[in-house]
Coordinates of C-alpha atoms and ligand atoms in Angstrom, one line a residue:
X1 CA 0.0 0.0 0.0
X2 CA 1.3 3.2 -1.4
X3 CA 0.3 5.8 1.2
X4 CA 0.0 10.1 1.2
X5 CA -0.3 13.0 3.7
X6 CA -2.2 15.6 2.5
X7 CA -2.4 18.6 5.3
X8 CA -5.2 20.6 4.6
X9 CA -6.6 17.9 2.7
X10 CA -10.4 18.8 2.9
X11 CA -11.1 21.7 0.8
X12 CA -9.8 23.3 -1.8
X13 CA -6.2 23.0 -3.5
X14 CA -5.8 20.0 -0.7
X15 CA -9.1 18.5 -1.6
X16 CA -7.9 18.1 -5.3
X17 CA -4.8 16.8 -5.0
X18 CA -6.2 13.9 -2.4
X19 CA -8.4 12.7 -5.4
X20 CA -5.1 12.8 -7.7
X21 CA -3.0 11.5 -5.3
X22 CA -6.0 8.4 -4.8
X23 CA -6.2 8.2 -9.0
X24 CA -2.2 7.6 -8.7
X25 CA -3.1 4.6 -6.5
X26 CA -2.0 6.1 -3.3
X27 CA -4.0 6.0 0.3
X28 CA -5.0 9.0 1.1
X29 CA -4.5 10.3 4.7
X30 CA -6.4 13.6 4.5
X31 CA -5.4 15.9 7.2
X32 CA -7.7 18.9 8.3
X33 CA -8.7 21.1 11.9
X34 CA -12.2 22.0 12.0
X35 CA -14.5 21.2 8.7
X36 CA -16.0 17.5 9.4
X37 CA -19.0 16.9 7.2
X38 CA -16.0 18.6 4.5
X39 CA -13.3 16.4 5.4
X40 CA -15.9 13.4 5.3
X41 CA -17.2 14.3 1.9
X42 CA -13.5 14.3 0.5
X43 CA -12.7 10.6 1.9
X44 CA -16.0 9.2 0.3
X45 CA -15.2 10.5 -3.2
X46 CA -11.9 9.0 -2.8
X47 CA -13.7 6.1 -1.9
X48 CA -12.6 5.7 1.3
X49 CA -9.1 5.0 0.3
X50 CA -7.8 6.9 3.1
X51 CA -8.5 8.0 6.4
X52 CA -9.5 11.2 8.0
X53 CA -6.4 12.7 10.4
X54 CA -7.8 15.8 12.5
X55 CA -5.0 18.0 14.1
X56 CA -3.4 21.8 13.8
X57 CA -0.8 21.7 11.7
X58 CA 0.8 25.0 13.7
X59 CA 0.7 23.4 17.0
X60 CA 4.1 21.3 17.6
X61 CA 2.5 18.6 20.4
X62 CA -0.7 17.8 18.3
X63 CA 1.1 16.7 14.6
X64 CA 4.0 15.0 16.9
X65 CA 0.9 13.1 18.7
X66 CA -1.4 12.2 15.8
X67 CA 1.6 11.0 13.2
X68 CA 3.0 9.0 16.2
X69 CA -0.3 7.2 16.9
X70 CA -0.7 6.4 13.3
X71 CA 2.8 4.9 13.2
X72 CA 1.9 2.8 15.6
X73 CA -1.2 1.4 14.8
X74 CA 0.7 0.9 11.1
X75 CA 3.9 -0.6 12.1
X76 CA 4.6 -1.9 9.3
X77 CA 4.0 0.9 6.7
X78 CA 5.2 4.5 5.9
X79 CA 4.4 7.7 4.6
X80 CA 5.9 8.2 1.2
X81 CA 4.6 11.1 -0.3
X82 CA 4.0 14.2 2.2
X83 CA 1.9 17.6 0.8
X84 CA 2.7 20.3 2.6
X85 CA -0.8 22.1 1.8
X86 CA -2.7 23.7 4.9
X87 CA -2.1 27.0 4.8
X88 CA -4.5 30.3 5.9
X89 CA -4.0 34.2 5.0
X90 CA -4.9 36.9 7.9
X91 CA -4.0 39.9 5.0
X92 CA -3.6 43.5 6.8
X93 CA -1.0 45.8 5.8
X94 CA 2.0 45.4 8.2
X95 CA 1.3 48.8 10.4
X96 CA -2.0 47.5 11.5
X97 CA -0.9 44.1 11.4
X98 CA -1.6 42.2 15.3
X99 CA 0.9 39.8 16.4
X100 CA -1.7 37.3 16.6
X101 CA -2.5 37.9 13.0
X102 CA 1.7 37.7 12.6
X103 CA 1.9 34.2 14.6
X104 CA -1.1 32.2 13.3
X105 CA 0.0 32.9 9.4
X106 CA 3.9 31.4 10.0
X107 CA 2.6 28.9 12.7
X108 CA -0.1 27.2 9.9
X109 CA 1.7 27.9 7.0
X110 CA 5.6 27.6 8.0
X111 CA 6.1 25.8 11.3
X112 CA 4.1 23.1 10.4
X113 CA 6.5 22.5 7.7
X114 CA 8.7 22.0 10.2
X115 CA 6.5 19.7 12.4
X116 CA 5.2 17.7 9.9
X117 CA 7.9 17.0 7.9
X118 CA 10.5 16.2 10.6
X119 CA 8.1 13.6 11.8
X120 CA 7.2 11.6 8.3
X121 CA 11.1 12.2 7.2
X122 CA 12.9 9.7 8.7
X123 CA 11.1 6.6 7.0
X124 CA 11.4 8.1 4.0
X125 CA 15.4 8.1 4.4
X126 CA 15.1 4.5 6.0
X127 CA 13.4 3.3 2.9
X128 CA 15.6 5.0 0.7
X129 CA 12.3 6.7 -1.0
X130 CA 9.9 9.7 -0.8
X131 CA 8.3 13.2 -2.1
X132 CA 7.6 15.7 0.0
X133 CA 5.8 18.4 -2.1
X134 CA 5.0 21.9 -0.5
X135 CA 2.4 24.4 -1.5
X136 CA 4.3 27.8 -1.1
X137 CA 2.5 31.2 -3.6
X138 CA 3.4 33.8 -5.7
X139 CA 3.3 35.7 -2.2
X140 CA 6.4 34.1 -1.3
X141 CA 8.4 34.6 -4.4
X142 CA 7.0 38.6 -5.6
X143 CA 5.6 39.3 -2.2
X144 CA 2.3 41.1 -2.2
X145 CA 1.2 44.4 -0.1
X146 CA -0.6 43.2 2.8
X147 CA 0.4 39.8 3.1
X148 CA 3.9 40.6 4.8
X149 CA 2.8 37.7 7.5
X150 CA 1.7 35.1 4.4
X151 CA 5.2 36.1 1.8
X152 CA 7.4 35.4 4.8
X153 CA 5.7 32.1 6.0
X154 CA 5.8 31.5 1.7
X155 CA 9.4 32.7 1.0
X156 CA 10.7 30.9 4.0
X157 CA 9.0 27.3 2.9
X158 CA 10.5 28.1 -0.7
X159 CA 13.9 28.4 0.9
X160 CA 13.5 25.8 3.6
X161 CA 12.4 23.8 0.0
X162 CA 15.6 24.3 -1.6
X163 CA 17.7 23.2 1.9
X164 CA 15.9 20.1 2.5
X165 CA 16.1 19.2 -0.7
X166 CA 20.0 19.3 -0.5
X167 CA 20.0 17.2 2.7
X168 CA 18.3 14.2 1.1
X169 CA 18.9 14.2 -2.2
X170 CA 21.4 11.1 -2.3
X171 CA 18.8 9.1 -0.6
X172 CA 16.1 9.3 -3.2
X173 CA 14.0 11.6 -1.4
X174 CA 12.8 14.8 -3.7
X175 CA 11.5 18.0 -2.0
X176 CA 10.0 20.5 -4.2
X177 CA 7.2 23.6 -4.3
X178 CA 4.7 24.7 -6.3
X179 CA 3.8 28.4 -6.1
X180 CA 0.2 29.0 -7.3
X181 CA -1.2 32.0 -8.3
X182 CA -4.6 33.0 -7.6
X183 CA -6.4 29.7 -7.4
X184 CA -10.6 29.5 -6.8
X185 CA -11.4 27.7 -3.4
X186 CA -12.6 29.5 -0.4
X187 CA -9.4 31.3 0.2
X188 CA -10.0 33.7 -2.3
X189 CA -13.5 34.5 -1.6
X190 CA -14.0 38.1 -1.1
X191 CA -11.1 38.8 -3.3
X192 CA -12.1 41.2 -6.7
X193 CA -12.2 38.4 -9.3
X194 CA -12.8 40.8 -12.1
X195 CA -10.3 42.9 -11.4
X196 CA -7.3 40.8 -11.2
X197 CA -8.0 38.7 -14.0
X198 CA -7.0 41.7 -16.1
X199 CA -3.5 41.3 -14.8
X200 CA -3.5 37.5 -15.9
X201 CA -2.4 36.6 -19.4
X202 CA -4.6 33.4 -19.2
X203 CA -7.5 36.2 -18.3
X204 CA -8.7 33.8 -15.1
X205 CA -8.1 32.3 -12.0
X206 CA -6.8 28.6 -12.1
X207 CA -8.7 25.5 -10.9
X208 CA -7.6 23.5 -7.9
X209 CA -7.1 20.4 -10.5
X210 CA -4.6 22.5 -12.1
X211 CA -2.4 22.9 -9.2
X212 CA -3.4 19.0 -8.1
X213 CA -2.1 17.7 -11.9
X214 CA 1.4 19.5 -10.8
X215 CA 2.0 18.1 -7.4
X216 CA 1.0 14.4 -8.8
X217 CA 3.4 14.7 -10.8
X218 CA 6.4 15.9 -8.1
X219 CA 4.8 13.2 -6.5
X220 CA 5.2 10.8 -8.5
X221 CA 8.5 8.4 -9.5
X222 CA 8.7 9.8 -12.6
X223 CA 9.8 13.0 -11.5
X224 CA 12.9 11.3 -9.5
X225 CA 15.9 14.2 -10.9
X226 CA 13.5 16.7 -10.4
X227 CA 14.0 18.2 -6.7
X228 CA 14.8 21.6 -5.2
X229 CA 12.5 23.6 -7.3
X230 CA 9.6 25.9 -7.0
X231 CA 6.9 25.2 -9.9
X232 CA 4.8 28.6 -10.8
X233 CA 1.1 27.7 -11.7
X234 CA -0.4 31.0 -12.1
X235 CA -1.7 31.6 -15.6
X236 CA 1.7 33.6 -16.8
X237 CA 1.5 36.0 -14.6
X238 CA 5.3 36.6 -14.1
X239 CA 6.7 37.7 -10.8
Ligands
LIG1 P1 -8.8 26.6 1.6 O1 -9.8 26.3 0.5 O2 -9.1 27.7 2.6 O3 -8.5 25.2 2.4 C1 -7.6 25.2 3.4 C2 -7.4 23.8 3.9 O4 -6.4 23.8 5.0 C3 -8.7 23.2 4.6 O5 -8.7 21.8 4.3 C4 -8.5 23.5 6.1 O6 -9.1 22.6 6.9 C5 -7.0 23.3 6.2 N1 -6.4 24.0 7.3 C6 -6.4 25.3 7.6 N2 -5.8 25.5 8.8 C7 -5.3 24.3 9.2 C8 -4.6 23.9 10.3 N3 -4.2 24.8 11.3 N4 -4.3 22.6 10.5 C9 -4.7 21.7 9.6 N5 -5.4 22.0 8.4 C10 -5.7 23.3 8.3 O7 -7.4 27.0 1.0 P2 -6.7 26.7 -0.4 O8 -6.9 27.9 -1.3 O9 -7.1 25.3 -0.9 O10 -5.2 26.7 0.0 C11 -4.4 25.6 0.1 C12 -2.9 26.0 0.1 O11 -2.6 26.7 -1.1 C13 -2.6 27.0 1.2 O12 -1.3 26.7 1.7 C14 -2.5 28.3 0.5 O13 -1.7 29.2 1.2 C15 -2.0 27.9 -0.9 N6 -2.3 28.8 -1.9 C16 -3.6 29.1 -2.3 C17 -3.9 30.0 -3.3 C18 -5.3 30.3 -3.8 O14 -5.4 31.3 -4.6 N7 -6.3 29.6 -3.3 C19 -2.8 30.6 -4.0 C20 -1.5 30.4 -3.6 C21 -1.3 29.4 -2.6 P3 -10.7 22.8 7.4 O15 -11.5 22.4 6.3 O16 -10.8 21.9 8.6 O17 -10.8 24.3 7.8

């Protein structure tokens, strides 16, 4: 059994790249904090070929806890594919900006790289095999005006990317980021649609499947001399 983590697994990008990740033939553990009829919904259309994994992804004690307890009642298997995914904006521009609004952003969207993928790395090294694959943004490449709390958390995953990916390399373990643009899921309700779209050479926003069909393939075996790198998926809209 070929199995997944998907953080943030229950909605959006996450949602979509569960169901690629289930037509690759993986088991899908789909990771989420509050959304429960969502998080159900996603593990019956990948027909229950996974299991649901509640916990904070920014809180150190909880991930350490819940990917412990799953090692243990699965001795005998590991996760080989790890996607980086849950991720929340709190936008405000930086002199109004509260340090709770500061903290949460790099907690969810940066320390829990750090959580998450220190626990599920070590298997991957003893097996000689995995893909971690994390969902960084535009934001942390260009970095956009009122998000100076969601381009840091971004710009430090796409460095902490390109490190990692250095450290494990020789034991057939890739570590790459895609960087989507603007991308319709909940996220960017309340955002000007009509507006922005006039900045985008492909004139709209993307599809969650269109980031998905990217991280299955970083995901995938086939993409084994492909590590260290950041993947834009924003309709050509150059940074
Ligand atoms: P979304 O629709 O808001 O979904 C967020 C997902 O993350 C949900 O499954 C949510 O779970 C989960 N989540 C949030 N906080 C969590 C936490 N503390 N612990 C565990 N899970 C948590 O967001 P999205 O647009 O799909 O974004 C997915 C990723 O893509 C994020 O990292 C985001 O920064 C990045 N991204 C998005 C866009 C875009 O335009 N949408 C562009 C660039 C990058 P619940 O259902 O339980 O709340």
């Amino acid at each position: 059994m070929k199995i997944a983590l998907v953080t943030g697994g229950s909605r959006g990008i996450g949602r979509a790249i569960c169901e690629e990740l289930h037509k690759r033939g993986y088991y899908v553990l789909i990771n989420y904090v509050s959304n429960d009829a969502a998080a159900a919904d996603c593990l019956q259309v990948i027909e229950g070929q996974g299991e649901l994994l509640k916990f904070d992804v920014g809180n150190p004690g909880a991930v350490k806890e819940a990917l412990a307890q799953w090692q243990k009642a699965h001795p005998d298997d590991y996760i080989e594919v790890l996607v980086n995914n849950a991720g929340i904006r709190k936008d405000n521009l930086l002199i109004w900006l509260e340090p709770d609004e500061w903290r949460k952003v790099i907690d969810t969207n940066l320390n829990s790289w750090y959580y998450t993928t220190r626990a599920v790395l070590q298997p991957m090294l003893v097996h000689k095999y995995g893909r971690v694959v994390n969902v960084a943004s535009l934001s942390g490449i260009k970095g956009l005006p009122g998000q100076t709390n969601y381009s840091a958390a971004k710009g430090g995953l796409i460095a902490a990317t390109k490190a990692l990916a250095q450290e494990v390399a020789r034991k057939n373990v890739t570590v790459n980021a895609v960087a989507p643009g603007f991308i319709k899921t909940d996220m960017v309700d309340g955002l000007d649609e009509a507006a922005l779209k006039k900045d985008i050479p492909a004139a709209r926003f993307g599809n969650p499947e269109e980031v998905a069909a990217v991280v299955g393939f970083l995901a995938s075996r086939e993409a084994s001399y492909v590590t260290g790198e950041v993947i834009s998926i924003n309709g050509g809209l150059y940074t």
